């Protein structure tokens, strides 16, 4: 026995399918929604349907947008010479939150992962090459901001080889110890990277 | 800057209003829904609307149901002589999960809480009295399964006084140390209750 209402059980089942929401959280959400005013529930349901109806990929970079071209590609305030290549639109949100980056983006839509059956043709790689190779392109640097995983590294390697013919600089995000993490908590792979990528902070004076 | 899509931001905002879902979880959910097939999203949206449309309170006990009378009140297999009084329909789910209880329920819809402006008239107390006092009533015991909080205790006290004229037994759930909890982690109030409510497990032989 669960809730004595089939419609509540159906909602719980639907919620449970979402990531990070288990049966118990779904139940708590349903119990909360039971007490919500009808209009608020309608607003949530509409937001779901509207988003699915309106959202599309930006024609230039693949970012999620409600228009043909996203606000970043449309902005004249962003440097058009630097393009940061990310896996997902979510990564753009994370990078934008830093406030550090003023260039543009390109969303691959994933990484090369033979085990999951994802090859280069399943990603927005062709559009990236077109962007870099366009006659009016002013791109001078591509930052490959893919995750430091096996798949991310493979994708970065693939892109680097593919982009060799073009006169552009290709970079990757620095890898090392996360800010705020105690050294002893860092895993070995991260520590190895941090040692290999160590920065000079003081040099012996040359005499 | 967040997502470059207004409709995604609206969905995130709606999700953030739900309990236990913060901005970051809402973002993760939206990102997942972006990738979900349209039909699955429609199913979730419909489940929300359907539930709000179909769910009502059981005419007898106040439990959530899609029919006039809930399946527990309708069941001939449940003892009708014992009624467990709970705050919310959610509590019924928790109690049913134990598989221990075979009686029926009565949902108060909250507890008396003057600070929140909830008085006895805001709860399903009148229907409880009618149930107990009905000429064909076979109720012999009411279990007051309200939470062991100040408000729960107040409500239990109020109900006990109100039900005094009726020839029924009134009980409350046992309070004590939760199963599995280390003694040192229990708070003082719980420990005091556990001492006061201690059970005899062995008695000196009477000679």
Short mmCIF file of C-alpha atoms in Angstrom, two decimals:
data_model
loop_
_atom_site.label_atom_id
_atom_site.label_comp_id
_atom_site.label_asym_id
_atom_site.label_seq_id
_atom_site.Cartn_x
_atom_site.Cartn_y
_atom_site.Cartn_z
CA UNK A 1 0.00 0.00 0.00
CA UNK A 2 1.15 3.46 -0.82
CA UNK A 3 -0.97 6.55 -1.26
CA UNK A 4 -4.63 5.53 -1.57
CA UNK A 5 -4.82 7.52 -4.81
CA UNK A 6 -3.72 6.26 -8.18
CA UNK A 7 -3.11 9.74 -9.55
CA UNK A 8 -0.74 10.52 -6.67
CA UNK A 9 1.11 7.26 -7.29
CA UNK A 10 1.45 8.08 -10.99
CA UNK A 11 2.98 11.45 -10.14
CA UNK A 12 5.40 9.83 -7.67
CA UNK A 13 6.43 7.35 -10.35
CA UNK A 14 7.05 10.17 -12.84
CA UNK A 15 9.09 12.16 -10.32
CA UNK A 16 11.15 9.09 -9.40
CA UNK A 17 12.40 8.90 -12.97
CA UNK A 18 14.23 12.21 -12.63
CA UNK A 19 17.88 12.17 -11.54
CA UNK A 20 18.67 12.58 -7.82
CA UNK A 21 14.99 12.01 -6.94
CA UNK A 22 14.37 8.71 -5.20
CA UNK A 23 11.06 7.18 -4.19
CA UNK A 24 11.10 8.99 -0.85
CA UNK A 25 11.86 12.44 -2.29
CA UNK A 26 9.21 11.88 -4.97
CA UNK A 27 6.72 11.10 -2.22
CA UNK A 28 7.64 14.25 -0.32
CA UNK A 29 7.28 16.31 -3.50
CA UNK A 30 3.87 14.77 -4.24
CA UNK A 31 2.71 15.46 -0.67
CA UNK A 32 3.81 19.07 -1.08
CA UNK A 33 2.08 19.41 -4.44
CA UNK A 34 -1.12 18.00 -2.92
CA UNK A 35 -1.22 21.11 -0.73
CA UNK A 36 -0.18 23.60 -3.43
CA UNK A 37 -2.79 25.90 -5.00
CA UNK A 38 -4.02 24.57 -8.32
CA UNK A 39 -2.68 27.58 -10.24
CA UNK A 40 0.87 27.01 -8.96
CA UNK A 41 0.77 23.39 -10.08
CA UNK A 42 -0.51 24.49 -13.48
CA UNK A 43 2.38 26.95 -13.71
CA UNK A 44 4.90 24.16 -13.06
CA UNK A 45 3.24 21.85 -15.60
CA UNK A 46 3.17 24.65 -18.16
CA UNK A 47 6.82 25.52 -17.57
CA UNK A 48 7.66 21.91 -18.43
CA UNK A 49 5.61 21.87 -21.63
CA UNK A 50 6.62 25.39 -22.70
CA UNK A 51 10.30 24.65 -22.31
CA UNK A 52 10.05 21.51 -24.40
CA UNK A 53 8.09 23.46 -27.00
CA UNK A 54 10.29 26.54 -27.22
CA UNK A 55 13.84 25.47 -26.52
CA UNK A 56 16.15 24.80 -29.46
CA UNK A 57 19.87 24.71 -30.16
CA UNK A 58 21.59 27.95 -31.24
CA UNK A 59 22.33 27.81 -34.99
CA UNK A 60 25.90 28.93 -34.39
CA UNK A 61 27.12 27.37 -31.16
CA UNK A 62 24.54 24.76 -30.14
CA UNK A 63 23.74 26.42 -26.79
CA UNK A 64 20.13 26.16 -25.57
CA UNK A 65 18.08 29.16 -26.62
CA UNK A 66 14.53 30.25 -27.34
CA UNK A 67 15.64 32.16 -30.46
CA UNK A 68 17.56 31.11 -33.57
CA UNK A 69 20.81 32.50 -32.22
CA UNK A 70 21.65 32.53 -28.50
CA UNK A 71 22.32 35.73 -26.56
CA UNK A 72 26.03 34.96 -26.27
CA UNK A 73 26.53 34.57 -30.03
CA UNK A 74 24.33 37.61 -30.53
CA UNK A 75 26.21 39.82 -28.08
CA UNK A 76 28.63 42.39 -29.55
CA UNK A 77 30.32 42.66 -26.15
CA UNK A 78 31.80 39.17 -26.30
CA UNK A 79 35.22 38.56 -27.90
CA UNK A 80 34.60 36.61 -31.07
CA UNK A 81 38.24 35.50 -31.37
CA UNK A 82 38.11 32.97 -28.52
CA UNK A 83 35.77 29.99 -28.55
CA UNK A 84 35.40 27.70 -25.55
CA UNK A 85 34.37 24.16 -26.57
CA UNK A 86 32.17 22.46 -23.94
CA UNK A 87 30.27 19.19 -23.67
CA UNK A 88 26.90 20.56 -22.59
CA UNK A 89 24.94 23.78 -22.28
CA UNK A 90 25.11 23.22 -18.51
CA UNK A 91 28.88 23.73 -18.65
CA UNK A 92 28.29 27.20 -20.09
CA UNK A 93 26.22 28.08 -17.05
CA UNK A 94 29.08 26.95 -14.79
CA UNK A 95 31.73 28.87 -16.76
CA UNK A 96 29.60 32.03 -17.00
CA UNK A 97 29.16 31.97 -13.24
CA UNK A 98 32.89 32.63 -12.82
CA UNK A 99 32.56 35.94 -14.68
CA UNK A 100 36.10 35.31 -15.97
CA UNK A 101 35.40 34.40 -19.55
CA UNK A 102 34.38 36.95 -22.19
CA UNK A 103 34.65 34.85 -25.34
CA UNK A 104 32.09 32.66 -27.08
CA UNK A 105 31.20 28.99 -26.86
CA UNK A 106 30.65 25.86 -28.89
CA UNK A 107 28.54 23.00 -27.47
CA UNK A 108 29.62 19.54 -28.60
CA UNK A 109 26.60 17.80 -27.11
CA UNK A 110 28.74 15.12 -25.47
CA UNK A 111 32.15 13.50 -25.80
CA UNK A 112 33.46 10.66 -27.91
CA UNK A 113 32.65 7.47 -26.04
CA UNK A 114 32.85 4.22 -28.03
CA UNK A 115 31.41 2.26 -25.09
CA UNK A 116 28.21 4.33 -25.24
CA UNK A 117 28.22 4.21 -29.04
CA UNK A 118 29.01 7.93 -29.36
CA UNK A 119 31.36 8.70 -32.22
CA UNK A 120 32.58 12.03 -33.68
CA UNK A 121 29.61 12.12 -36.09
CA UNK A 122 27.16 12.22 -33.17
CA UNK A 123 28.67 15.46 -31.89
CA UNK A 124 28.56 19.05 -33.19
CA UNK A 125 32.09 18.76 -34.56
CA UNK A 126 31.34 19.52 -38.21
CA UNK A 127 29.79 22.87 -37.27
CA UNK A 128 32.88 23.66 -35.18
CA UNK A 129 35.19 23.02 -38.15
CA UNK A 130 32.93 25.17 -40.34
CA UNK A 131 33.08 27.96 -37.78
CA UNK A 132 36.88 27.86 -37.55
CA UNK A 133 37.32 27.49 -41.33
CA UNK A 134 34.81 30.16 -42.42
CA UNK A 135 36.35 32.81 -44.65
CA UNK A 136 35.22 35.59 -42.28
CA UNK A 137 36.36 33.73 -39.13
CA UNK A 138 38.44 35.75 -36.65
CA UNK A 139 38.90 32.85 -34.27
CA UNK A 140 42.45 32.75 -32.89
CA UNK A 141 42.02 30.39 -29.94
CA UNK A 142 39.94 27.36 -29.05
CA UNK A 143 39.75 26.38 -25.38
CA UNK A 144 38.87 22.69 -25.13
CA UNK A 145 36.91 22.74 -21.87
CA UNK A 146 35.96 19.06 -21.93
CA UNK A 147 36.03 17.12 -18.65
CA UNK A 148 39.38 15.60 -17.62
CA UNK A 149 38.10 12.04 -18.12
CA UNK A 150 39.22 9.33 -20.54
CA UNK A 151 36.41 10.31 -22.93
CA UNK A 152 37.16 14.01 -22.57
CA UNK A 153 40.86 13.42 -23.23
CA UNK A 154 40.04 11.31 -26.29
CA UNK A 155 37.75 14.01 -27.63
CA UNK A 156 40.37 16.71 -27.01
CA UNK A 157 43.00 14.64 -28.83
CA UNK A 158 40.65 14.02 -31.75
CA UNK A 159 39.77 17.69 -32.07
CA UNK A 160 43.41 18.76 -31.81
CA UNK A 161 44.36 16.52 -34.72
CA UNK A 162 41.35 17.61 -36.75
CA UNK A 163 42.10 21.29 -36.20
CA UNK A 164 45.79 21.04 -37.01
CA UNK A 165 45.44 22.61 -40.48
CA UNK A 166 44.03 25.83 -39.04
CA UNK A 167 46.25 28.68 -37.78
CA UNK A 168 44.76 28.78 -34.30
CA UNK A 169 45.95 28.23 -30.76
CA UNK A 170 44.34 25.29 -28.94
CA UNK A 171 44.32 25.21 -25.15
CA UNK A 172 42.79 23.11 -22.37
CA UNK A 173 41.66 24.15 -18.90
CA UNK A 174 44.34 23.81 -16.22
CA UNK A 175 44.12 20.67 -14.13
CA UNK A 176 45.23 20.56 -10.52
CA UNK A 177 44.05 20.68 -6.95
CA UNK A 178 40.57 22.23 -6.59
CA UNK A 179 40.59 25.52 -4.72
CA UNK A 180 39.79 24.94 -1.05
CA UNK A 181 40.59 21.23 -1.06
CA UNK A 182 43.00 19.95 1.54
CA UNK A 183 45.99 18.40 -0.23
CA UNK A 184 45.58 15.04 1.49
CA UNK A 185 42.05 14.69 0.12
CA UNK A 186 43.13 15.05 -3.51
CA UNK A 187 43.31 11.79 -5.47
CA UNK A 188 46.60 10.60 -6.98
CA UNK A 189 45.69 11.40 -10.59
CA UNK A 190 44.87 14.99 -9.67
CA UNK A 191 48.04 15.31 -7.59
CA UNK A 192 50.17 13.94 -10.43
CA UNK A 193 48.64 16.50 -12.79
CA UNK A 194 49.19 19.23 -10.23
CA UNK A 195 52.89 18.32 -9.93
CA UNK A 196 53.38 18.07 -13.70
CA UNK A 197 51.66 21.42 -14.23
CA UNK A 198 53.36 23.24 -11.35
CA UNK A 199 53.88 26.99 -11.71
CA UNK A 200 57.06 28.89 -10.97
CA UNK A 201 56.45 31.52 -8.31
CA UNK A 202 60.08 32.54 -7.71
CA UNK A 203 63.28 32.04 -9.72
CA UNK A 204 66.92 32.32 -8.61
CA UNK A 205 68.31 35.69 -9.69
CA UNK A 206 70.53 35.28 -12.73
CA UNK A 207 74.00 36.62 -12.01
CA UNK B 1 23.96 34.90 -16.94
CA UNK B 2 22.29 31.61 -16.53
CA UNK B 3 20.89 29.42 -19.26
CA UNK B 4 20.60 31.41 -22.50
CA UNK B 5 16.93 30.42 -22.68
CA UNK B 6 14.11 32.12 -20.83
CA UNK B 7 11.90 29.05 -20.89
CA UNK B 8 14.62 26.97 -19.20
CA UNK B 9 15.05 29.66 -16.55
CA UNK B 10 11.30 29.71 -15.89
CA UNK B 11 11.32 25.95 -15.36
CA UNK B 12 14.30 26.21 -13.01
CA UNK B 13 12.47 28.90 -11.04
CA UNK B 14 9.36 26.71 -10.75
CA UNK B 15 11.40 23.69 -9.64
CA UNK B 16 13.26 25.75 -7.04
CA UNK B 17 9.97 26.47 -5.30
CA UNK B 18 9.55 22.81 -4.39
CA UNK B 19 10.85 21.58 -1.03
CA UNK B 20 14.38 20.10 -0.90
CA UNK B 21 15.11 21.40 -4.42
CA UNK B 22 17.64 24.22 -4.46
CA UNK B 23 18.79 26.29 -7.41
CA UNK B 24 21.49 23.79 -8.29
CA UNK B 25 19.23 20.72 -8.20
CA UNK B 26 16.62 22.61 -10.22
CA UNK B 27 19.30 23.34 -12.81
CA UNK B 28 20.32 19.70 -12.96
CA UNK B 29 16.69 18.65 -13.35
CA UNK B 30 16.13 21.18 -16.15
CA UNK B 31 19.27 19.99 -17.93
CA UNK B 32 17.98 16.43 -17.71
CA UNK B 33 14.54 17.38 -18.96
CA UNK B 34 16.15 19.19 -21.90
CA UNK B 35 17.40 15.80 -23.05
CA UNK B 36 14.20 13.85 -22.28
CA UNK B 37 11.87 12.80 -25.12
CA UNK B 38 8.96 15.19 -25.49
CA UNK B 39 6.40 12.49 -24.66
CA UNK B 40 8.05 11.74 -21.32
CA UNK B 41 7.95 15.40 -20.36
CA UNK B 42 4.28 15.56 -21.38
CA UNK B 43 3.62 12.53 -19.17
CA UNK B 44 5.18 14.29 -16.18
CA UNK B 45 3.25 17.51 -16.84
CA UNK B 46 0.02 15.55 -17.21
CA UNK B 47 0.63 13.61 -14.02
CA UNK B 48 0.84 16.95 -12.21
CA UNK B 49 -2.36 18.31 -13.70
CA UNK B 50 -4.27 15.02 -13.43
CA UNK B 51 -3.42 14.61 -9.79
CA UNK B 52 -4.60 18.10 -8.96
CA UNK B 53 -7.76 17.43 -10.94
CA UNK B 54 -8.63 14.01 -9.57
CA UNK B 55 -7.41 13.87 -6.00
CA UNK B 56 -9.89 14.56 -3.22
CA UNK B 57 -10.26 13.76 0.47
CA UNK B 58 -12.03 10.53 1.46
CA UNK B 59 -15.54 11.35 2.73
CA UNK B 60 -15.00 9.19 5.78
CA UNK B 61 -11.39 9.55 6.90
CA UNK B 62 -9.91 12.45 4.91
CA UNK B 63 -7.19 10.32 3.29
CA UNK B 64 -6.22 11.27 -0.28
CA UNK B 65 -8.17 9.28 -2.84
CA UNK B 66 -9.41 9.43 -6.41
CA UNK B 67 -12.84 8.06 -5.39
CA UNK B 68 -15.40 9.23 -2.83
CA UNK B 69 -14.24 6.73 -0.27
CA UNK B 70 -10.61 5.60 0.02
CA UNK B 71 -9.53 2.00 -0.40
CA UNK B 72 -8.78 1.62 3.31
CA UNK B 73 -12.27 2.73 4.40
CA UNK B 74 -13.71 0.60 1.62
CA UNK B 75 -11.79 -2.54 2.54
CA UNK B 76 -13.67 -5.24 4.39
CA UNK B 77 -10.38 -6.76 5.49
CA UNK B 78 -9.50 -3.87 7.82
CA UNK B 79 -10.63 -3.86 11.46
CA UNK B 80 -13.19 -1.11 11.78
CA UNK B 81 -12.94 -1.01 15.56
CA UNK B 82 -9.55 0.70 15.69
CA UNK B 83 -8.94 4.14 14.17
CA UNK B 84 -5.48 5.67 13.95
CA UNK B 85 -5.61 9.49 13.98
CA UNK B 86 -2.80 11.06 11.94
CA UNK B 87 -1.81 14.56 10.88
CA UNK B 88 -1.38 13.94 7.15
CA UNK B 89 -2.07 11.39 4.44
CA UNK B 90 1.73 10.99 4.23
CA UNK B 91 1.72 9.52 7.74
CA UNK B 92 -0.63 6.78 6.53
CA UNK B 93 1.93 5.82 3.89
CA UNK B 94 4.59 5.54 6.61
CA UNK B 95 2.38 3.50 8.94
CA UNK B 96 1.17 1.19 6.15
CA UNK B 97 4.78 0.50 5.22
CA UNK B 98 5.28 -1.23 8.58
CA UNK B 99 2.60 -3.80 7.70
CA UNK B 100 1.76 -3.87 11.44
CA UNK B 101 -1.50 -1.99 11.47
CA UNK B 102 -4.78 -3.48 10.26
CA UNK B 103 -7.25 -0.85 11.49
CA UNK B 104 -8.52 2.31 9.78
CA UNK B 105 -7.40 5.92 9.81
CA UNK B 106 -8.56 9.46 10.33
CA UNK B 107 -6.59 12.36 8.81
CA UNK B 108 -6.70 15.57 10.85
CA UNK B 109 -5.02 17.65 8.16
CA UNK B 110 -2.57 19.18 10.63
CA UNK B 111 -2.23 19.85 14.35
CA UNK B 112 -3.43 22.65 16.61
CA UNK B 113 -0.84 25.41 16.33
CA UNK B 114 -1.89 28.85 17.60
CA UNK B 115 1.35 30.40 16.28
CA UNK B 116 0.42 29.35 12.73
CA UNK B 117 -3.18 30.35 13.29
CA UNK B 118 -4.42 26.74 13.19
CA UNK B 119 -7.21 26.07 15.65
CA UNK B 120 -9.40 22.97 16.21
CA UNK B 121 -11.94 24.23 13.66
CA UNK B 122 -9.33 24.14 10.90
CA UNK B 123 -8.85 20.39 11.38
CA UNK B 124 -11.06 17.40 10.58
CA UNK B 125 -12.04 17.03 14.22
CA UNK B 126 -15.79 17.38 13.82
CA UNK B 127 -15.89 14.44 11.40
CA UNK B 128 -13.88 12.37 13.89
CA UNK B 129 -16.39 13.05 16.66
CA UNK B 130 -19.22 12.18 14.28
CA UNK B 131 -17.48 8.92 13.40
CA UNK B 132 -16.97 7.94 17.02
CA UNK B 133 -20.45 9.06 18.05
CA UNK B 134 -22.39 7.51 15.14
CA UNK B 135 -25.12 5.14 16.27
CA UNK B 136 -23.66 2.29 14.19
CA UNK B 137 -20.07 2.97 15.30
CA UNK B 138 -18.08 -0.05 16.45
CA UNK B 139 -14.97 1.95 17.31
CA UNK B 140 -13.36 0.76 20.52
CA UNK B 141 -9.94 2.39 20.28
CA UNK B 142 -8.45 5.59 18.89
CA UNK B 143 -4.67 5.67 18.44
CA UNK B 144 -3.53 9.30 18.46
CA UNK B 145 -0.54 9.02 16.11
CA UNK B 146 0.31 12.72 16.11
CA UNK B 147 3.96 13.75 16.22
CA UNK B 148 5.59 14.02 19.67
CA UNK B 149 5.95 17.80 19.37
CA UNK B 150 4.41 20.61 21.45
CA UNK B 151 1.67 21.01 18.84
CA UNK B 152 1.11 17.27 18.60
CA UNK B 153 0.88 16.96 22.39
CA UNK B 154 -1.58 19.89 22.53
CA UNK B 155 -3.72 18.29 19.86
CA UNK B 156 -3.65 14.92 21.64
CA UNK B 157 -4.68 16.56 24.92
CA UNK B 158 -7.49 18.48 23.22
CA UNK B 159 -8.81 15.34 21.51
CA UNK B 160 -8.59 13.30 24.72
CA UNK B 161 -10.76 15.82 26.58
CA UNK B 162 -13.20 16.10 23.70
CA UNK B 163 -13.56 12.33 23.46
CA UNK B 164 -14.01 11.74 27.19
CA UNK B 165 -17.81 11.20 26.96
CA UNK B 166 -17.34 8.25 24.58
CA UNK B 167 -16.74 4.70 25.85
CA UNK B 168 -13.53 4.16 23.89
CA UNK B 169 -9.89 3.54 24.70
CA UNK B 170 -7.49 6.29 23.61
CA UNK B 171 -3.82 5.49 23.09
CA UNK B 172 -0.70 7.20 21.75
CA UNK B 173 2.29 5.73 19.93
CA UNK B 174 5.14 4.71 22.21
CA UNK B 175 7.95 7.21 22.48
CA UNK B 176 11.53 6.20 23.05
CA UNK B 177 14.85 5.60 21.40
CA UNK B 178 14.54 5.01 17.65
CA UNK B 179 15.50 1.50 16.62
CA UNK B 180 19.12 1.42 15.48
CA UNK B 181 20.13 4.69 17.12
CA UNK B 182 23.15 4.65 19.42
CA UNK B 183 22.07 5.72 22.91
CA UNK B 184 24.56 8.58 23.06
CA UNK B 185 23.05 10.17 19.98
CA UNK B 186 19.54 10.37 21.43
CA UNK B 187 18.51 13.83 22.68
CA UNK B 188 17.60 14.36 26.35
CA UNK B 189 13.86 14.69 25.78
CA UNK B 190 13.76 11.35 23.96
CA UNK B 191 15.92 9.72 26.65
CA UNK B 192 13.68 11.08 29.44
CA UNK B 193 10.65 9.64 27.65
CA UNK B 194 12.45 6.35 27.18
CA UNK B 195 13.23 6.14 30.90
CA UNK B 196 9.71 7.10 31.96
CA UNK B 197 8.21 4.57 29.56
CA UNK B 198 10.63 1.74 30.35
CA UNK B 199 9.33 -1.81 29.98
CA UNK B 200 9.77 -4.64 32.43
CA UNK B 201 11.60 -7.53 30.83
CA UNK B 202 12.20 -9.61 33.97
CA UNK B 203 10.60 -9.58 37.42
CA UNK B 204 11.83 -11.12 40.68
CA UNK B 205 10.02 -14.39 41.31
CA UNK B 206 7.33 -14.00 43.93
CA UNK B 207 7.94 -16.39 46.77
#
